[in-house]
Coordinates of C-alpha atoms in Angstrom, one line a residue:
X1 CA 0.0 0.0 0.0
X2 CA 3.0 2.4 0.2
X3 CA 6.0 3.3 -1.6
X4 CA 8.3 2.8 0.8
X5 CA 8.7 -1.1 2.5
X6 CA 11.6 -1.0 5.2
X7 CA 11.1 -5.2 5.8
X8 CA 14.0 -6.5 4.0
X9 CA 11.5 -10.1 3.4
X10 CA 8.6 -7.6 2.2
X11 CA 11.2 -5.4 0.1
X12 CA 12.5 -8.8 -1.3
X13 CA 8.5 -10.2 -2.1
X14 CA 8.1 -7.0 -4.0
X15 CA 11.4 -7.3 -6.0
X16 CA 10.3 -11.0 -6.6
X17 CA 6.5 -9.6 -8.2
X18 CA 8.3 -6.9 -10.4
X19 CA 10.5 -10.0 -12.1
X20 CA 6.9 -12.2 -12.6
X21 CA 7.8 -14.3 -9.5
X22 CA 3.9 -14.7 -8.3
X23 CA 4.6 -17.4 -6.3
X24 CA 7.8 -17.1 -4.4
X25 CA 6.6 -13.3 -3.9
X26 CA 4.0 -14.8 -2.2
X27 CA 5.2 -17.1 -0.2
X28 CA 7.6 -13.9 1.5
X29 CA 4.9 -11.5 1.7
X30 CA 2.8 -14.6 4.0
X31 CA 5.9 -15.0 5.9
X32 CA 6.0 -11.1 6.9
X33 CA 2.4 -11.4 8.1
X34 CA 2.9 -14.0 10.1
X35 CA 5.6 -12.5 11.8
X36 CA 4.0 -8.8 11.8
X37 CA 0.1 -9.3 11.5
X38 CA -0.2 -5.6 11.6
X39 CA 1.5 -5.4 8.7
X40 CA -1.1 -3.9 6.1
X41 CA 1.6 -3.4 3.2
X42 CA 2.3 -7.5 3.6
X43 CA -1.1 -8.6 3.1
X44 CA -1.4 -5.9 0.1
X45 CA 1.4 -7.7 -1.8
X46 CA 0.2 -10.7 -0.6
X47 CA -2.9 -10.7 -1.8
X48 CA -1.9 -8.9 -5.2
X49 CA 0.8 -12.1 -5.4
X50 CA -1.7 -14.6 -4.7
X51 CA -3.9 -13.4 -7.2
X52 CA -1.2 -13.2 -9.6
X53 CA -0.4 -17.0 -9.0
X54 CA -4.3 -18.1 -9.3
X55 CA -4.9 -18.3 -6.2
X56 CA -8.1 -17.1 -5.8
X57 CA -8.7 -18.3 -2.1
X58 CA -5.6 -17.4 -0.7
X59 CA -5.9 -13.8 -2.4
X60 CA -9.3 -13.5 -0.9
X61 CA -8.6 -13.9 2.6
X62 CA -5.0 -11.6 2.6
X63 CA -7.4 -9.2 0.8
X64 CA -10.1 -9.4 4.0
X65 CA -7.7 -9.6 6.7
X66 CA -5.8 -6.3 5.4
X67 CA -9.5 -4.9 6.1
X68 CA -10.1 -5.9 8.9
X69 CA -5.9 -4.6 10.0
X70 CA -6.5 -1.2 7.8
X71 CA -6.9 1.6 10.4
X72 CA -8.0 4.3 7.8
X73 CA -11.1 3.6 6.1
X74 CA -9.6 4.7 2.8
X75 CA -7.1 2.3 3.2
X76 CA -9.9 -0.2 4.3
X77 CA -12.0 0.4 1.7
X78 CA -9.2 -0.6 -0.8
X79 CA -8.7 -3.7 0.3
X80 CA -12.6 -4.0 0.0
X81 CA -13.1 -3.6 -3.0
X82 CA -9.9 -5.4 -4.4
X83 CA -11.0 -8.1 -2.2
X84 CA -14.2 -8.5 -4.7
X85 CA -12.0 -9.6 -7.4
X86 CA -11.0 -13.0 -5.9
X87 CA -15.0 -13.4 -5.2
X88 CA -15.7 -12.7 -8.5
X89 CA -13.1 -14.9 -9.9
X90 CA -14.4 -17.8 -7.7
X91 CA -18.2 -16.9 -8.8
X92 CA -19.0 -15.8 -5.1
X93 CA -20.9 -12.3 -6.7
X94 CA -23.1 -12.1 -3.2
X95 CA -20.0 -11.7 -1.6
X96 CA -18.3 -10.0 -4.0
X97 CA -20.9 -7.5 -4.1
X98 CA -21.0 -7.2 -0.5
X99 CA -17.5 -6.1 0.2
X100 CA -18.2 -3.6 -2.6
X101 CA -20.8 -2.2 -0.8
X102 CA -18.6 -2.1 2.2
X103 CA -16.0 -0.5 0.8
X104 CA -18.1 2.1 -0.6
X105 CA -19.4 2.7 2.9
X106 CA -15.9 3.1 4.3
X107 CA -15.3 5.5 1.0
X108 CA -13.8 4.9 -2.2
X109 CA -11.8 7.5 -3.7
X110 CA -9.6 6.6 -6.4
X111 CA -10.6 6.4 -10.0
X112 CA -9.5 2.6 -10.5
X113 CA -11.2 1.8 -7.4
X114 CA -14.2 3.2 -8.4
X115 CA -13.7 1.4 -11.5
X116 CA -12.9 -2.0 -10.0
X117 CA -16.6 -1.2 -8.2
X118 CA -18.5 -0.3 -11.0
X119 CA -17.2 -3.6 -12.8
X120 CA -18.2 -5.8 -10.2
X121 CA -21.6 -4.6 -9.4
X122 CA -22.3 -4.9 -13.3
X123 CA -20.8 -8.5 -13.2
X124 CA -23.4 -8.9 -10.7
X125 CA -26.2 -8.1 -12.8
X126 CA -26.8 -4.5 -10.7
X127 CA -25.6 -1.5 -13.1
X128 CA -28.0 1.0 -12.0
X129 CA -26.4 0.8 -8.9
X130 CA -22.7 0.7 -10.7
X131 CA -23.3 3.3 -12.9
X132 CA -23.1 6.4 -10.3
X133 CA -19.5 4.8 -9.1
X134 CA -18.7 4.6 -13.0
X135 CA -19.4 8.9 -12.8
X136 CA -17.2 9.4 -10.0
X137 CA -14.8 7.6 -11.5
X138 CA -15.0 9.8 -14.9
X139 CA -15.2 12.8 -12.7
X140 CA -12.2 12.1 -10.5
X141 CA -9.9 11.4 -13.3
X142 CA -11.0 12.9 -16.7
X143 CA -8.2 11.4 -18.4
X144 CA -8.7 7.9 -17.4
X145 CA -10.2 5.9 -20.5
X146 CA -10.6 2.6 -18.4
X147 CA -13.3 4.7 -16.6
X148 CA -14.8 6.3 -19.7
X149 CA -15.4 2.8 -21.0
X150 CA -16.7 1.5 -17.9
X151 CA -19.3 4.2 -17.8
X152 CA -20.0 3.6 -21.7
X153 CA -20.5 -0.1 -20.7
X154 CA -22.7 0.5 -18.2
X155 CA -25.0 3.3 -19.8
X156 CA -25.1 1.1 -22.4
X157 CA -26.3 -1.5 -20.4
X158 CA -29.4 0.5 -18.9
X159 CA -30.2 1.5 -22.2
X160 CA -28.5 4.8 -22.3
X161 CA -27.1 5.0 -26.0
X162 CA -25.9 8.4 -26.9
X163 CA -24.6 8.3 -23.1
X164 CA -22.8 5.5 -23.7
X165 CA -21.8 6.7 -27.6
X166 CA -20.2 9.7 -26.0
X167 CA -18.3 7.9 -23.0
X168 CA -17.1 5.5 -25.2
X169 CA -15.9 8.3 -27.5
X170 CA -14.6 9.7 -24.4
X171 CA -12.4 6.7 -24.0
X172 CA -11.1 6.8 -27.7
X173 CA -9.9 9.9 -27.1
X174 CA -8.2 10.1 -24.2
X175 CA -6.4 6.9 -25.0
X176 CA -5.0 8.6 -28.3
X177 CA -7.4 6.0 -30.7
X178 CA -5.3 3.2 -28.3
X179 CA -8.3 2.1 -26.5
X180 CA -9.7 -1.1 -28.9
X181 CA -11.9 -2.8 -26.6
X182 CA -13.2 0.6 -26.3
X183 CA -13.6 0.8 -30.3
X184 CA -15.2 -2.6 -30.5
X185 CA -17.9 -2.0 -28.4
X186 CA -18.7 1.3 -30.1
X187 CA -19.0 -0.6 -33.4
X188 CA -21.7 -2.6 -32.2
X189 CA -24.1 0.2 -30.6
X190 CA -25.7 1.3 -33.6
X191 CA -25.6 1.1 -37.2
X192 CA -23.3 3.3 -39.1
X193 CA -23.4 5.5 -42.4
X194 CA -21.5 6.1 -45.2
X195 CA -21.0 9.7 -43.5
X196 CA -20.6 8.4 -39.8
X197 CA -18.2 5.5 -39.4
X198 CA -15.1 4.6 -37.6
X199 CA -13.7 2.4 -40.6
X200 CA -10.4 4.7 -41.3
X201 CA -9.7 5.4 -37.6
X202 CA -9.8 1.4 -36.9
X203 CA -7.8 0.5 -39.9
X204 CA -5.1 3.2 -38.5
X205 CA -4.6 1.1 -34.9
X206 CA -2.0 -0.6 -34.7
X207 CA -2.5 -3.8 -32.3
X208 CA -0.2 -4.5 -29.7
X209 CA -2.1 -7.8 -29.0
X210 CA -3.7 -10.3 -31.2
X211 CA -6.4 -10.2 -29.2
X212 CA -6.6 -6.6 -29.6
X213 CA -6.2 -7.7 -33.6
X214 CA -9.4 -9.7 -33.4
X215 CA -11.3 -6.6 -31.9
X216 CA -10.2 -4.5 -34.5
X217 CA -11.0 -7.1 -37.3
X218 CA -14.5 -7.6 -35.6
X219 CA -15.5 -4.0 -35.3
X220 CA -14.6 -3.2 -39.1
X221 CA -16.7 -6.2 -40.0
X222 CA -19.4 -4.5 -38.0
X223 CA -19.2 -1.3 -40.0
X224 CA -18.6 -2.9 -43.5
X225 CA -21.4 -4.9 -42.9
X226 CA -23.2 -1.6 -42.1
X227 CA -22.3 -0.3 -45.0
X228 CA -22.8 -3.0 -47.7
X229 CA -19.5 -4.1 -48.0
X230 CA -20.0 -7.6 -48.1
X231 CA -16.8 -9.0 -49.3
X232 CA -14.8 -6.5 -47.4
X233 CA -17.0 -7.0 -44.5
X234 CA -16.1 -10.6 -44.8
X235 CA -12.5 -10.6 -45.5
X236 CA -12.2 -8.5 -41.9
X237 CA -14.4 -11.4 -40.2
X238 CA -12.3 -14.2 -41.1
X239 CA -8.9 -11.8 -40.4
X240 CA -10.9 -11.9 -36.7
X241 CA -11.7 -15.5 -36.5
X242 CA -8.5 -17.2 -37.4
X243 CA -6.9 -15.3 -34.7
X244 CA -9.6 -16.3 -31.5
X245 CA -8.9 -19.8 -33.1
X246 CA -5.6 -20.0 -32.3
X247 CA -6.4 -17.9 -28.5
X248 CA -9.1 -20.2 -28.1
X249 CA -8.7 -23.8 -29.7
X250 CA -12.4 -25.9 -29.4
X251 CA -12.5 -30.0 -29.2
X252 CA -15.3 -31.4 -30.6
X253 CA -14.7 -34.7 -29.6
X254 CA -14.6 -33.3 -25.8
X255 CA -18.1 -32.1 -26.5
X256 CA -19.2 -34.9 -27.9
X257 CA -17.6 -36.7 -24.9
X258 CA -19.3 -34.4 -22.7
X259 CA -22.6 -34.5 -24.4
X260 CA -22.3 -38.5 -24.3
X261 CA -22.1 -37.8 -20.9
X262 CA -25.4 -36.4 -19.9
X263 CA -27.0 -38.9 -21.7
X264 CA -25.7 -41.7 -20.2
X265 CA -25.9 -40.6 -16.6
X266 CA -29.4 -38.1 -17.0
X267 CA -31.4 -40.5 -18.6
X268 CA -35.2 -41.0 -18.3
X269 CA -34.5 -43.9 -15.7
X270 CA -32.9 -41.3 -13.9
X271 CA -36.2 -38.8 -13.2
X272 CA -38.3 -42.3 -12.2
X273 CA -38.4 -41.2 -8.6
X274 CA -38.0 -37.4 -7.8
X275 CA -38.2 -35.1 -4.9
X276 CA -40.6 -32.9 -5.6
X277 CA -41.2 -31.1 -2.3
X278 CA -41.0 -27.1 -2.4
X279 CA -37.7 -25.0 -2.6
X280 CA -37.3 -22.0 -0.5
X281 CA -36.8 -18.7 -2.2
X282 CA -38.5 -17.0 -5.6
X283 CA -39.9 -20.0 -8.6
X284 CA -37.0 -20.2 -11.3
X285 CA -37.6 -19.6 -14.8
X286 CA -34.7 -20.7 -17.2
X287 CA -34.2 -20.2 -20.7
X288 CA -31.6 -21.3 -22.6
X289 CA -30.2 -21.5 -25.8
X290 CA -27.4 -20.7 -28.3
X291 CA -26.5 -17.4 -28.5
X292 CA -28.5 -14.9 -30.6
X293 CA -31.0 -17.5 -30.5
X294 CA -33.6 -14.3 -29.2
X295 CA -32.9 -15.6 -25.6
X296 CA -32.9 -11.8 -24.5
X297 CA -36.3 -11.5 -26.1
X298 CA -37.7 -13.8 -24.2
X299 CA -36.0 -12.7 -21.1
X300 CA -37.9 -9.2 -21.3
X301 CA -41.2 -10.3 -22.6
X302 CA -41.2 -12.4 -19.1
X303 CA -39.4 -9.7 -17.4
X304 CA -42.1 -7.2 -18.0
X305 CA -44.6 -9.2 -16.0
X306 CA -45.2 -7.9 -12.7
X307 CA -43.9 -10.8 -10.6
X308 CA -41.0 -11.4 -12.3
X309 CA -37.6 -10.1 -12.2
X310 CA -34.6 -11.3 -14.3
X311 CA -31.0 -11.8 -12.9
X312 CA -28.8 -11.7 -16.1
X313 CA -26.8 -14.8 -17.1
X314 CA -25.3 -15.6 -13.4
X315 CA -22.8 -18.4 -13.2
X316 CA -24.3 -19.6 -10.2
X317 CA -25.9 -23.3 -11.0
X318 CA -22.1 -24.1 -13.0
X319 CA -20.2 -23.1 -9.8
X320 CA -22.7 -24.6 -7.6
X321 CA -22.0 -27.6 -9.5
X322 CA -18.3 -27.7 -9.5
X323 CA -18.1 -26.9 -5.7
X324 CA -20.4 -29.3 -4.4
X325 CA -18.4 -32.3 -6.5
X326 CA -15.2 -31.2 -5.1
X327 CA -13.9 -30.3 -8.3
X328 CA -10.8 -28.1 -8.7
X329 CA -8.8 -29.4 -11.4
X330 CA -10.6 -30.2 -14.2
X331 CA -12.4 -27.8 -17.0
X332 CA -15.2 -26.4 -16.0
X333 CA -17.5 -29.4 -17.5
X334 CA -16.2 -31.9 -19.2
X335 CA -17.2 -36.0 -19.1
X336 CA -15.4 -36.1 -15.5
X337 CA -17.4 -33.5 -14.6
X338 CA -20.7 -35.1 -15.5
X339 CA -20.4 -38.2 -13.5
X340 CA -19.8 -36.3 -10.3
X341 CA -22.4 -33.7 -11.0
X342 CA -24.9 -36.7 -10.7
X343 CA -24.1 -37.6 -7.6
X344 CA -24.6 -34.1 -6.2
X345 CA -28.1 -34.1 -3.8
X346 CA -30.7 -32.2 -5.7
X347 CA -31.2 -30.3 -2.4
X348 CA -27.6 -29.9 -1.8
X349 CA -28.1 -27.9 -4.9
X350 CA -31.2 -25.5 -5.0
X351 CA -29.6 -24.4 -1.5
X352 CA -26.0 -23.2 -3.3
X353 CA -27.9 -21.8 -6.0
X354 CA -31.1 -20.0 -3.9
X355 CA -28.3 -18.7 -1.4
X356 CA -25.7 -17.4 -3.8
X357 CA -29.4 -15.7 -5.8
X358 CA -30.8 -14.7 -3.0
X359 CA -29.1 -10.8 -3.0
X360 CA -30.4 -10.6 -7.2
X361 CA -33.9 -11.4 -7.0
X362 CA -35.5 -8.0 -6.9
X363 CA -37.8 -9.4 -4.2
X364 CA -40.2 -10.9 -6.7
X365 CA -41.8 -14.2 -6.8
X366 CA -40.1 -15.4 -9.8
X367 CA -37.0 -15.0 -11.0
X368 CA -35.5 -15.4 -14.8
X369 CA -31.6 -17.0 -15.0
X370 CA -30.8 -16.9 -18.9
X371 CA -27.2 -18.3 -18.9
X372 CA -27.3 -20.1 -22.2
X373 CA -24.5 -22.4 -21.3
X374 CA -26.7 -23.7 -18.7
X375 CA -28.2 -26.4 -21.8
X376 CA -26.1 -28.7 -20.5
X377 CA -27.6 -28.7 -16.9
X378 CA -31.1 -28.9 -17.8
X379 CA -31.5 -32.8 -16.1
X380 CA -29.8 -31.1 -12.9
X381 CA -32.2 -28.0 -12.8
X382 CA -35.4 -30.0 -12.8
X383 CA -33.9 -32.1 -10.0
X384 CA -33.2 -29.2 -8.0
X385 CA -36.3 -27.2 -8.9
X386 CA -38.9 -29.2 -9.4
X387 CA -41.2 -26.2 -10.0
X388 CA -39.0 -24.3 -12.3
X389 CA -39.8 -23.6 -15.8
X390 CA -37.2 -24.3 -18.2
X391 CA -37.5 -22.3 -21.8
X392 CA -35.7 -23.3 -24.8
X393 CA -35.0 -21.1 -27.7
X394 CA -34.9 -22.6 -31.4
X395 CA -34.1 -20.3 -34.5
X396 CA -33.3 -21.1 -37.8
X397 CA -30.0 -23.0 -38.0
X398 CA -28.5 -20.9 -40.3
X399 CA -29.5 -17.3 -38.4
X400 CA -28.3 -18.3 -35.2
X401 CA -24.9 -19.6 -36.5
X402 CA -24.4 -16.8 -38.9
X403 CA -25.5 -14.9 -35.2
X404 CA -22.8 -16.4 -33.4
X405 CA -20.3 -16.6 -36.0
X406 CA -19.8 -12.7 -36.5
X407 CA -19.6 -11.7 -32.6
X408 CA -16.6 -11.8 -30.6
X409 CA -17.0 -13.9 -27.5
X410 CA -13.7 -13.7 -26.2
X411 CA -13.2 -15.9 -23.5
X412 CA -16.8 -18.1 -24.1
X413 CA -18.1 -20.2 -27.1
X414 CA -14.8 -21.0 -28.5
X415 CA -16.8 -22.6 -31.1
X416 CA -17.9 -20.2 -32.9
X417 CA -14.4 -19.0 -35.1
X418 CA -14.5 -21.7 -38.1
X419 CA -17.3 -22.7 -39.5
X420 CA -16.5 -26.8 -39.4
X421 CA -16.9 -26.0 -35.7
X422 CA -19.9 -24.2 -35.5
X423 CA -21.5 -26.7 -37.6
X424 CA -20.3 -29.7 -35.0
X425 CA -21.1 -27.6 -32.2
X426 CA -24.7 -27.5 -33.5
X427 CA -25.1 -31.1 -34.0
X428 CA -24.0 -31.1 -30.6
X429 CA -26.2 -28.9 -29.1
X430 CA -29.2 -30.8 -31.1
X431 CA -28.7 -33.8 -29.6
X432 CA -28.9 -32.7 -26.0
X433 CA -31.9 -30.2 -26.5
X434 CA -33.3 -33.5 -28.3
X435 CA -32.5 -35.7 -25.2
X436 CA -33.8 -33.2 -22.4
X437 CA -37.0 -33.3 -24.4
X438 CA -37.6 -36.8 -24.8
X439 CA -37.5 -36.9 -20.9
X440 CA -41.2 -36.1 -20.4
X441 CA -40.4 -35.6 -16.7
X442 CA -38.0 -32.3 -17.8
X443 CA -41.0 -30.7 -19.2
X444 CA -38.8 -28.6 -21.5
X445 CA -40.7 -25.4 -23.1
X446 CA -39.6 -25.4 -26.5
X447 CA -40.1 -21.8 -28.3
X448 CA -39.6 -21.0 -31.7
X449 CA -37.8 -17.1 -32.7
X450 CA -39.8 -16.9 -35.7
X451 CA -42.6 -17.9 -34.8
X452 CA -43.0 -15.7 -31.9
X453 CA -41.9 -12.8 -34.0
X454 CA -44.8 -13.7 -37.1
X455 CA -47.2 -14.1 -34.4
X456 CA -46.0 -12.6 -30.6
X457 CA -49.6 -12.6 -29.0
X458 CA -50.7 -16.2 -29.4
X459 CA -47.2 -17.1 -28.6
X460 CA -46.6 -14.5 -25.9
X461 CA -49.8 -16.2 -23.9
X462 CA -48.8 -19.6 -24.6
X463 CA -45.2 -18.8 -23.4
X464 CA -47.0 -17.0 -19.8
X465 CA -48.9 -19.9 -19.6
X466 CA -46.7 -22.2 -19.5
X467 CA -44.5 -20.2 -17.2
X468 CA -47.8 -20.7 -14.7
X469 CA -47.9 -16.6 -14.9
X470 CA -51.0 -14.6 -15.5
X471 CA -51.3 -13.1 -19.0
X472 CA -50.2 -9.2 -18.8
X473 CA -50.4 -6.2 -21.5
X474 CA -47.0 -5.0 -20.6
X475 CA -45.3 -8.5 -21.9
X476 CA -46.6 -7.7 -25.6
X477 CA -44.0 -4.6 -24.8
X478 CA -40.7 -6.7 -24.0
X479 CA -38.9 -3.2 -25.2
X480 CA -40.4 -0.9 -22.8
X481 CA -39.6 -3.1 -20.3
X482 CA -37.2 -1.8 -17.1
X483 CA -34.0 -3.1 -16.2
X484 CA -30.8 -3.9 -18.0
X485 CA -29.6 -6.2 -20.4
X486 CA -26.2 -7.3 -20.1
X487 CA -25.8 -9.5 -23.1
X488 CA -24.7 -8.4 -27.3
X489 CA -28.8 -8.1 -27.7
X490 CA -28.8 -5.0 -25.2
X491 CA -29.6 -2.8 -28.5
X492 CA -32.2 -4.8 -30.6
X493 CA -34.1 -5.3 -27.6
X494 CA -34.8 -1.4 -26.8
X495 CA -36.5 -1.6 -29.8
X496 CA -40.3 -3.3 -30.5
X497 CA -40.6 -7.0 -31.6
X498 CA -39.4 -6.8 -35.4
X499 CA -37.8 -9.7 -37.8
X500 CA -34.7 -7.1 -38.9
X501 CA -32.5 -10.2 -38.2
X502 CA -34.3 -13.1 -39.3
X503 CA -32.1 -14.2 -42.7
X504 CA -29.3 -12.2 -42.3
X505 CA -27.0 -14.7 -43.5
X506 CA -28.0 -14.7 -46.8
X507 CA -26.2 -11.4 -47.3
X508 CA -23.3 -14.2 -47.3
X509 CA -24.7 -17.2 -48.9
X510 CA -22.0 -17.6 -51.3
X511 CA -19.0 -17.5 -47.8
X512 CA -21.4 -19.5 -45.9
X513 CA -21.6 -21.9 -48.5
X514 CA -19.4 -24.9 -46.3
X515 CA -21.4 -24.1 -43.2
X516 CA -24.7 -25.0 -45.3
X517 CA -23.5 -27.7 -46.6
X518 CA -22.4 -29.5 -44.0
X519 CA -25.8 -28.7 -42.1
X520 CA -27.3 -30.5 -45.2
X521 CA -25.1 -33.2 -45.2
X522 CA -25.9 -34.1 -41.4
X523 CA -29.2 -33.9 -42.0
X524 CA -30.2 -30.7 -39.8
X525 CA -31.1 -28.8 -42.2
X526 CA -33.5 -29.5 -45.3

């Protein structure tokens, strides 16, 4: 926390973190506290080393026991909010968002502070209550773009979009046209002219990063594609996607493994006998799907009933998952995975997940989760909520590829760069939607994107109904709706229900040509 570190072991930890050294810095900085508990500087680099090394848990508890040591409450409030990094990183947001609160309490003053706030209460799902951190962060440092694009983020995500145009801009230009993530997400916020584009300033970066590459090669797809330029719009897009191929390889056999998986150990035998007493807390409502499948749609439609809130795309049921099977090594699901999930009490569960919810649930009755990965838990969900209603989105096969295929999910869907994978990854996801449904016990609610669209009243009602909710005007208004919406749909969905999207890929019929074909050839497509 200071400049100056007399401790020859603390001086020694710091000189070890400057050369990389995550873990041997570490392991001095722990050896100061235990000798010097008082030591608030020792548990800063400790914590800072431990997270540096992955170690989440360790970096978590130097981070609250410099707190609790921290006699200012500026200095307190630091190690607060830094200590909701680790929380977030282990998918404890109730936490997380508590020691935020906490630290705001004891009074956050520094622009990155205020940033590391405002990012972790919109992580949470909760950017209303980020987004006046997010202005005190612009306001104490004017010429800090990671708080200009914060802000943008956030206004964008409450539906804010010449705010978030101009903080974004903001960002741009205090960064000296440096700031790509910033220049990616600007792409994507509305549609651009022939007289107002970014397409010269983005060709000028130059990328330090390849993943700062891919951003670049993303956003000028964007605005080609804007603009008509199909072929130049599509050399950018595969410039883009061979690049987060190589960041972020895909195995389609490990899916298939996984997949396999499910089947094996979730199958209708397995929902024979079922507990279905009552779970405490709000009813669930889950929809899944792939991405750009009109998931978000259906999120506000149910969102602007009156007893419903929705919570975002919270990791909670994965991590409630992977901690209850004692599972620390291993991807996040894989085949190994599986057969431990299965063993996990249904109970044991519904309380992780209801706990963990319990601070995001608006106070309403029913509550909406719409994390789209969460297909591959379906069997687990209807053991743990028995009540819950579990939505499915289907589009046509073709959109929703096409969909994924042109966004940048950096760090997520690593199966959507090449289009051999996204065609596997489809069969994929098939398969299990096709195996959940066969399980009449799941009860899965399967809804189709264009039909709702040709057709949103009858479908709207059939889709309450279903849900066991009362039919309500306000859900044949999805985009007057309150709330934010935290996913790449945050802009379509301010506006009414319209079919703009549907067929968009036939702008690139003739480049999409091996995709289509191989959804013919397995038989997915007619």
């Amino acid at each position: 926390m200071t400049a100056n570190v007399p401790d020859p072991a603390l001086a020694a930890a710091a000189d070890a973190m400057r050369r990389g050294e995550s873990t041997r810095a570490m392991r001095l900085a722990k050896g100061v506290t235990e000798q010097t508990p008082a030591n608030i500087d020792a548990w800063w680099l400790y914590a800072q080393a431990a997270m540096a090394a992955g170690r989440m848990t360790d970096a978590e508890r130097a981070f609250a026991q410099g707190a609790s040591r921290a006699a200012q409450s500026s200095a307190q409030a630091r190690f607060l909010v830094q200590r909701a990094r680790p929380l977030v990183e282990e998918g404890r947001l109730a936490d997380a968002v508590g020691s935020v609160r906490a630290a705001v309490a004891a009074g956050l003053r520094e622009s990155r502070d205020l940033v590391l706030a405002g990012f972790t209460l919109t992580h949470a799902g909760l950017p209303g209550e980020a987004l006046p951190l997010a202005e005190q962060a612009c306001a104490a440092a004017p010429d800090d773009a990671d708080a200009w694009y914060n802000l943008g983020s956030i206004r964008e995500y409450v539906g804010d979009r010449p705010g978030a145009q101009a903080a974004l801009e903001r960002a741009i230009a205090v960064s000296g046209g440096r700031f790509v993530a910033a220049s990616y997400r600007l792409s994507h916020l509305r549609r651009w002219t022939a007289n107002d584009n970014h397409i010269a300033a983005l060709e000028a970066v130059t990328c330090r990063t390849p993943i700062e590459a891919a951003r670049v090669a993303y956003a000028l797809f964007k605005e080609h594609d804007d603009l008509g330029h199909i072929d130049a719009a599509w050399d950018c897009l595969q410039h883009g996607a061979a690049i987060m191929q190589r960041l972020e390889p895909w195995s389609r056999d490990d899916e298939a493994a996984t997949v396999a998986a499910w089947r094996t150990h979730l199958s209708a035998s397995a929902f024979t006998e079922r507990d279905t007493a009552p779970r405490e807390g709000p009813r669930r409502i889950f929809i899944l799907g792939l991405p750009r499948s009109g998931t978000t749609l259906v999120e506000r439609i149910l969102a602007a009933h009156s007893q419903v809130h929705a919570m975002g795309e919270p990791k909670a049921f994965a991590i409630a998952v992977r901690r209850l099977a004692k599972i620390s090594d291993a991807p996040l699901l894989d085949a190994h995975v599986v057969a431990a999930a299965v063993k996990i009490p249904a109970r044991d569960i519904a309380r992780f997940y209801t706990q963990e919810m319990a601070p995001f649930n608006g106070g309403c009755p029913v509550t909406i989760d719409k994390r789209t990965q969460n297909i591959h838990y379906v069997g687990l969900i209807r053991r743990a909520f028995p009540d819950a209603a579990i939505v499915a989105l289907d589009r046509d096969p073709m959109d929703v590829l096409f969909g994924a295929y042109k966004r940048l999910f950096a760090g997520s869907h690593h199966w959507s760069y090449a289009q051999s994978d996204l065609a596997d990854h489809f069969r994929h996801h098939v398969a299990l939607v096709d195996h959940w449904a066969g399980i009449s016990e799941i009860g899965l609610i399967r809804i189709s994107l264009e039909a709702l669209i040709a057709d949103p009243e009858p479908h709207i009602r059939h889709l309450l109904d279903a849900c066991g909710l009362s039919f309500e005007e306000a859900c044949l208004r999805p985009h007057e709706a309150q709330g934010a919406v935290m996913t790449a749909s945050a802009t379509q969905v301010r506006r009414p229900i319209n079919a703009d999207g549907l067929g968009a890929w036939r702008r690139y019929s003739e480049h999409l040509k091996p995709l289509r074909d191989r959804l013919i050839h397995d038989g997915l497509i007619d």
